[in-house]
């Protein structure tokens, strides 16, 4: 009976250790999510990417480009990747400590309390405002706009797209002036025309659209879809 009690106590301490360590990991993720959202990243995307970087899985999605191309987010991601690698070492060490009955619950409790305080502090309006100012300063100091992904440079909203359409011979747009197609107030903007090997950017408004042109357009998805229908030939083979 005396032997059973220490074993149960040890099992209880091991369970507390797992809970504390899980709490630390969750807090690191949530603190990172708060930091990511302060840089303008959507919360759902921020959480998925934080978990991906921490676990080393799924970070090759298209959304990861939003992290890689942003200097402040890159720093946060580096911390998460390093913390993920450190976590693996801790788990291995923890298994050894469980076998030697040295779980260091006191140290884990202190770390959990500190991270919890940082999390709640990061959620306060004053801290958010200070961090946003700091991030904006870092952006201005270090960022070349060419480093940003297209989505952020053009401030794409829901329903906005950047795409290219090819003009077929005999299409409705073939022979039309750019000025007439992309009128003022029309929620689609022509970025440039690729004609053969030449990219036409200057005096676009004076250009006449020709068959074979590739138009790079930014704007409302529905408006662009209507334009796409006018790029197809009226006489399909």
Coordinates of N, CA, C and O in Angstrom, one line a residue, residues 39-132:
X39 N 0.3 42.9 -37.2 CA 0.9 43.2 -38.4 C 0.0 43.3 -39.6 O 0.4 43.5 -40.7
X40 N -1.3 43.0 -39.3 CA -2.3 43.0 -40.4 C -2.8 41.6 -40.9 O -3.6 41.6 -41.8
X41 N -2.3 40.6 -40.3 CA -2.6 39.2 -40.8 C -4.0 38.8 -40.1 O -4.2 39.2 -39.0
X42 N -4.8 38.1 -40.9 CA -6.1 37.7 -40.4 C -5.8 36.6 -39.3 O -4.9 35.8 -39.4
X43 N -6.7 36.6 -38.3 CA -6.5 35.8 -37.1 C -6.5 34.3 -37.5 O -5.6 33.6 -37.0
X44 N -7.4 33.8 -38.3 CA -7.4 32.4 -38.7 C -6.1 32.0 -39.4 O -5.6 30.9 -39.1
X45 N -5.7 32.8 -40.3 CA -4.4 32.6 -41.0 C -3.2 32.6 -40.1 O -2.4 31.7 -40.1
X46 N -3.3 33.6 -39.2 CA -2.2 33.7 -38.2 C -2.0 32.5 -37.3 O -0.9 32.0 -37.1
X47 N -3.2 32.0 -36.8 CA -3.2 30.8 -36.0 C -2.7 29.6 -36.7 O -1.8 28.8 -36.2
X48 N -3.2 29.4 -37.9 CA -2.7 28.2 -38.7 C -1.2 28.3 -39.0 O -0.5 27.2 -38.8
X49 N -0.7 29.4 -39.4 CA 0.7 29.5 -39.7 C 1.6 29.4 -38.4 O 2.6 28.8 -38.5
X50 N 1.1 29.9 -37.3 CA 1.8 29.8 -36.0 C 2.0 28.3 -35.7 O 3.1 27.8 -35.3
X51 N 0.9 27.5 -35.8 CA 0.9 26.1 -35.4 C 1.8 25.4 -36.4 O 2.6 24.5 -36.1
X52 N 1.7 25.8 -37.7 CA 2.5 25.1 -38.8 C 4.0 25.3 -38.5 O 4.8 24.4 -38.6
X53 N 4.4 26.5 -38.1 CA 5.8 26.8 -37.9 C 6.3 26.1 -36.6 O 7.4 25.6 -36.5
X54 N 5.4 26.1 -35.6 CA 5.8 25.5 -34.3 C 6.0 24.0 -34.5 O 6.9 23.4 -33.9
X55 N 5.2 23.3 -35.3 CA 5.2 21.9 -35.4 C 6.1 21.5 -36.6 O 6.4 20.3 -36.8
X56 N 6.4 22.4 -37.5 CA 7.2 22.1 -38.7 C 6.4 21.4 -39.7 O 7.0 20.6 -40.5
X57 N 5.1 21.5 -39.7 CA 4.2 20.9 -40.7 C 3.3 21.9 -41.4 O 2.8 22.8 -40.7
X58 N 3.0 21.7 -42.6 CA 2.1 22.6 -43.3 C 2.5 24.0 -43.7 O 1.7 24.8 -44.2
X59 N 3.8 24.3 -43.4 CA 4.2 25.7 -43.6 C 4.5 26.0 -45.1 O 4.9 27.1 -45.5
X60 N 4.3 25.0 -46.0 CA 4.6 25.2 -47.4 C 3.3 25.7 -48.2 O 3.3 25.6 -49.4
X61 N 2.2 26.0 -47.4 CA 1.0 26.5 -48.1 C 1.3 27.9 -48.7 O 2.2 28.6 -48.4
X62 N 0.4 28.3 -49.6 CA 0.5 29.6 -50.3 C 0.5 30.7 -49.3 O 1.1 31.8 -49.5
X63 N -0.3 30.5 -48.2 CA -0.4 31.6 -47.2 C 0.9 31.9 -46.5 O 1.1 32.9 -45.9
X64 N 1.8 30.9 -46.5 CA 3.1 31.1 -45.9 C 3.9 32.3 -46.5 O 4.8 32.9 -45.9
X65 N 3.6 32.6 -47.8 CA 4.2 33.7 -48.5 C 3.9 35.0 -47.8 O 4.8 35.9 -47.8
X66 N 2.8 35.1 -47.1 CA 2.4 36.3 -46.4 C 3.4 36.5 -45.2 O 3.6 37.6 -44.7
X67 N 4.0 35.4 -44.7 CA 4.9 35.5 -43.6 C 6.3 35.8 -44.1 O 7.0 36.7 -43.6
X68 N 6.7 35.0 -45.1 CA 8.1 35.1 -45.6 C 8.4 36.5 -46.2 O 9.5 37.0 -46.0
X69 N 7.4 37.1 -46.9 CA 7.7 38.4 -47.5 C 7.5 39.6 -46.6 O 7.5 40.7 -47.1
X70 N 7.3 39.3 -45.3 CA 7.1 40.5 -44.4 C 8.2 40.5 -43.3 O 8.3 39.5 -42.6
X71 N 8.9 41.5 -43.2 CA 10.1 41.5 -42.3 C 9.8 41.3 -40.8 O 10.5 40.6 -40.1
X72 N 8.7 41.9 -40.3 CA 8.3 41.7 -38.9 C 7.8 40.3 -38.7 O 8.2 39.6 -37.7
X73 N 7.0 39.8 -39.6 CA 6.4 38.4 -39.4 C 7.5 37.4 -39.5 O 7.5 36.3 -38.9
X74 N 8.6 37.7 -40.3 CA 9.7 36.8 -40.4 C 10.4 36.6 -39.1 O 10.8 35.5 -38.7
X75 N 10.5 37.7 -38.3 CA 11.1 37.6 -37.0 C 10.3 36.7 -36.1 O 10.8 35.9 -35.3
X76 N 9.0 36.9 -36.1 CA 8.1 36.1 -35.3 C 8.2 34.7 -35.7 O 8.2 33.8 -34.8
X77 N 8.2 34.4 -37.0 CA 8.3 33.0 -37.4 C 9.6 32.4 -37.0 O 9.6 31.2 -36.7
X78 N 10.7 33.1 -37.0 CA 12.0 32.5 -36.6 C 11.9 32.1 -35.2 O 12.4 31.0 -34.8
X79 N 11.3 32.9 -34.3 CA 11.1 32.5 -32.9 C 10.3 31.2 -32.8 O 10.7 30.3 -32.1
X80 N 9.2 31.1 -33.6 CA 8.3 30.0 -33.5 C 9.0 28.7 -34.0 O 8.9 27.6 -33.4
X81 N 9.8 28.8 -35.0 CA 10.5 27.7 -35.6 C 11.6 27.2 -34.6 O 11.7 26.0 -34.3
X82 N 12.3 28.2 -34.0 CA 13.3 27.8 -33.0 C 12.6 27.2 -31.7 O 13.2 26.3 -31.1
X83 N 11.5 27.8 -31.3 CA 10.8 27.3 -30.1 C 10.3 25.9 -30.4 O 10.3 25.0 -29.5
X84 N 9.9 25.6 -31.7 CA 9.4 24.2 -32.0 C 10.5 23.2 -31.9 O 10.4 22.1 -31.4
X85 N 11.7 23.6 -32.4 CA 12.9 22.8 -32.3 C 13.3 22.5 -30.8 O 13.6 21.4 -30.4
X86 N 13.2 23.6 -30.0 CA 13.5 23.6 -28.6 C 12.5 22.7 -27.9 O 12.9 21.9 -27.0
X87 N 11.3 22.7 -28.3 CA 10.2 21.9 -27.7 C 10.5 20.4 -27.8 O 10.3 19.7 -26.9
X88 N 11.0 20.1 -29.0 CA 11.3 18.7 -29.2 C 12.4 18.2 -28.2 O 12.3 17.1 -27.6
X89 N 13.4 19.1 -28.0 CA 14.5 18.7 -27.1 C 13.9 18.6 -25.6 O 14.3 17.7 -24.8
X90 N 12.9 19.5 -25.3 CA 12.3 19.5 -24.0 C 11.5 18.2 -23.8 O 11.6 17.6 -22.7
X91 N 10.8 17.8 -24.8 CA 10.0 16.6 -24.7 C 10.9 15.4 -24.4 O 10.6 14.5 -23.5
X92 N 12.0 15.3 -25.1 CA 13.0 14.2 -24.9 C 13.6 14.3 -23.5 O 13.7 13.2 -22.8
X93 N 13.9 15.5 -23.1 CA 14.4 15.7 -21.7 C 13.4 15.3 -20.7 O 13.7 14.7 -19.6
X94 N 12.1 15.7 -21.0 CA 11.0 15.4 -20.0 C 10.8 13.9 -19.8 O 10.6 13.5 -18.7
X95 N 11.0 13.1 -20.9 CA 10.8 11.7 -20.7 C 11.9 11.1 -19.8 O 11.7 10.3 -18.9
X96 N 13.1 11.7 -20.0 CA 14.3 11.3 -19.1 C 14.0 11.7 -17.7 O 14.2 10.9 -16.7
X97 N 13.5 12.9 -17.5 CA 13.2 13.4 -16.1 C 12.1 12.6 -15.5 O 12.1 12.4 -14.2
X98 N 11.1 12.1 -16.3 CA 10.0 11.3 -15.7 C 10.6 10.0 -15.1 O 10.2 9.5 -14.1
X99 N 11.6 9.5 -15.9 CA 12.2 8.2 -15.5 C 13.0 8.4 -14.2 O 13.2 7.5 -13.4
X100 N 13.5 9.7 -14.0 CA 14.4 9.9 -12.9 C 13.7 10.7 -11.8 O 14.3 11.2 -10.8
X101 N 12.3 10.9 -11.9 CA 11.5 11.6 -10.9 C 11.9 13.0 -10.7 O 11.8 13.5 -9.6
X102 N 12.4 13.7 -11.7 CA 12.8 15.1 -11.6 C 12.1 15.9 -12.6 O 12.6 16.2 -13.7
X103 N 10.8 16.3 -12.4 CA 10.0 16.9 -13.4 C 10.1 18.5 -13.4 O 9.6 19.1 -14.3
X104 N 10.7 19.1 -12.4 CA 10.9 20.6 -12.4 C 9.6 21.3 -12.6 O 9.4 22.2 -13.4
X105 N 8.6 20.9 -11.8 CA 7.2 21.5 -11.9 C 7.2 23.0 -11.5 O 6.5 23.8 -12.1
X106 N 8.1 23.3 -10.6 CA 8.2 24.7 -10.1 C 8.6 25.6 -11.2 O 8.0 26.7 -11.4
X107 N 9.6 25.2 -12.0 CA 10.1 26.1 -13.1 C 9.1 26.2 -14.2 O 8.9 27.3 -14.7
X108 N 8.4 25.1 -14.5 CA 7.4 25.1 -15.5 C 6.2 26.0 -15.1 O 5.6 26.7 -15.9
X109 N 5.8 26.0 -13.8 CA 4.7 26.8 -13.3 C 5.1 28.3 -13.5 O 4.3 29.1 -13.9
X110 N 6.3 28.6 -13.2 CA 6.8 30.0 -13.3 C 6.7 30.5 -14.7 O 6.3 31.6 -15.0
X111 N 7.2 29.6 -15.6 CA 7.2 30.0 -17.1 C 5.8 30.2 -17.6 O 5.5 31.1 -18.3
X112 N 4.9 29.3 -17.1 CA 3.5 29.4 -17.5 C 2.8 30.7 -17.0 O 2.1 31.3 -17.8
X113 N 3.2 31.1 -15.8 CA 2.6 32.3 -15.3 C 3.1 33.5 -16.0 O 2.4 34.5 -16.4
X114 N 4.4 33.5 -16.3 CA 5.0 34.6 -17.1 C 4.4 34.8 -18.5 O 4.0 35.8 -18.9
X115 N 4.3 33.6 -19.2 CA 3.6 33.6 -20.5 C 2.2 34.1 -20.5 O 1.7 34.8 -21.4
X116 N 1.5 33.6 -19.4 CA 0.1 34.0 -19.3 C 0.0 35.5 -19.1 O -0.9 36.2 -19.6
X117 N 0.9 36.1 -18.3 CA 0.9 37.6 -18.1 C 1.2 38.3 -19.4 O 0.6 39.3 -19.7
X118 N 2.2 37.8 -20.2 CA 2.5 38.4 -21.5 C 1.3 38.3 -22.4 O 1.0 39.3 -23.1
X119 N 0.6 37.2 -22.4 CA -0.6 37.1 -23.3 C -1.6 38.1 -23.0 O -2.1 38.8 -23.8
X120 N -2.0 38.2 -21.7 CA -3.1 39.1 -21.3 C -2.6 40.6 -21.5 O -3.4 41.5 -21.8
X121 N -1.3 40.8 -21.3 CA -0.7 42.2 -21.5 C -0.8 42.5 -23.0 O -1.1 43.7 -23.3
X122 N -0.5 41.5 -23.8 CA -0.6 41.8 -25.2 C -2.0 42.0 -25.8 O -2.1 42.6 -26.9
X123 N -3.0 41.6 -25.0 CA -4.4 41.8 -25.4 C -4.9 43.2 -25.1 O -6.0 43.6 -25.5
X124 N -4.2 43.9 -24.2 CA -4.7 45.2 -23.8 C -4.5 46.3 -24.9 O -3.6 46.2 -25.7
X125 N -5.5 47.2 -25.0 CA -5.4 48.2 -26.1 C -4.1 49.0 -26.1 O -3.6 49.3 -27.2
X126 N -3.6 49.4 -24.9 CA -2.4 50.2 -24.9 C -1.2 49.4 -25.4 O -0.4 50.0 -26.2
X127 N -1.1 48.2 -25.1 CA 0.0 47.3 -25.6 C -0.1 47.1 -27.1 O 0.9 47.2 -27.8
X128 N -1.3 46.9 -27.6 CA -1.6 46.7 -29.0 C -1.1 48.0 -29.8 O -0.5 47.9 -30.8
X129 N -1.5 49.1 -29.2 CA -1.2 50.4 -29.9 C 0.3 50.6 -29.9 O 0.9 51.0 -31.0
X130 N 1.0 50.3 -28.8 CA 2.5 50.5 -28.7 C 3.2 49.5 -29.7 O 4.1 49.9 -30.4
X131 N 2.7 48.3 -29.8 CA 3.3 47.3 -30.7 C 3.1 47.6 -32.1 O 3.9 47.4 -33.0
X132 N 1.9 48.1 -32.5 CA 1.6 48.5 -33.8 C 2.5 49.6 -34.3 O 3.0 49.6 -35.4

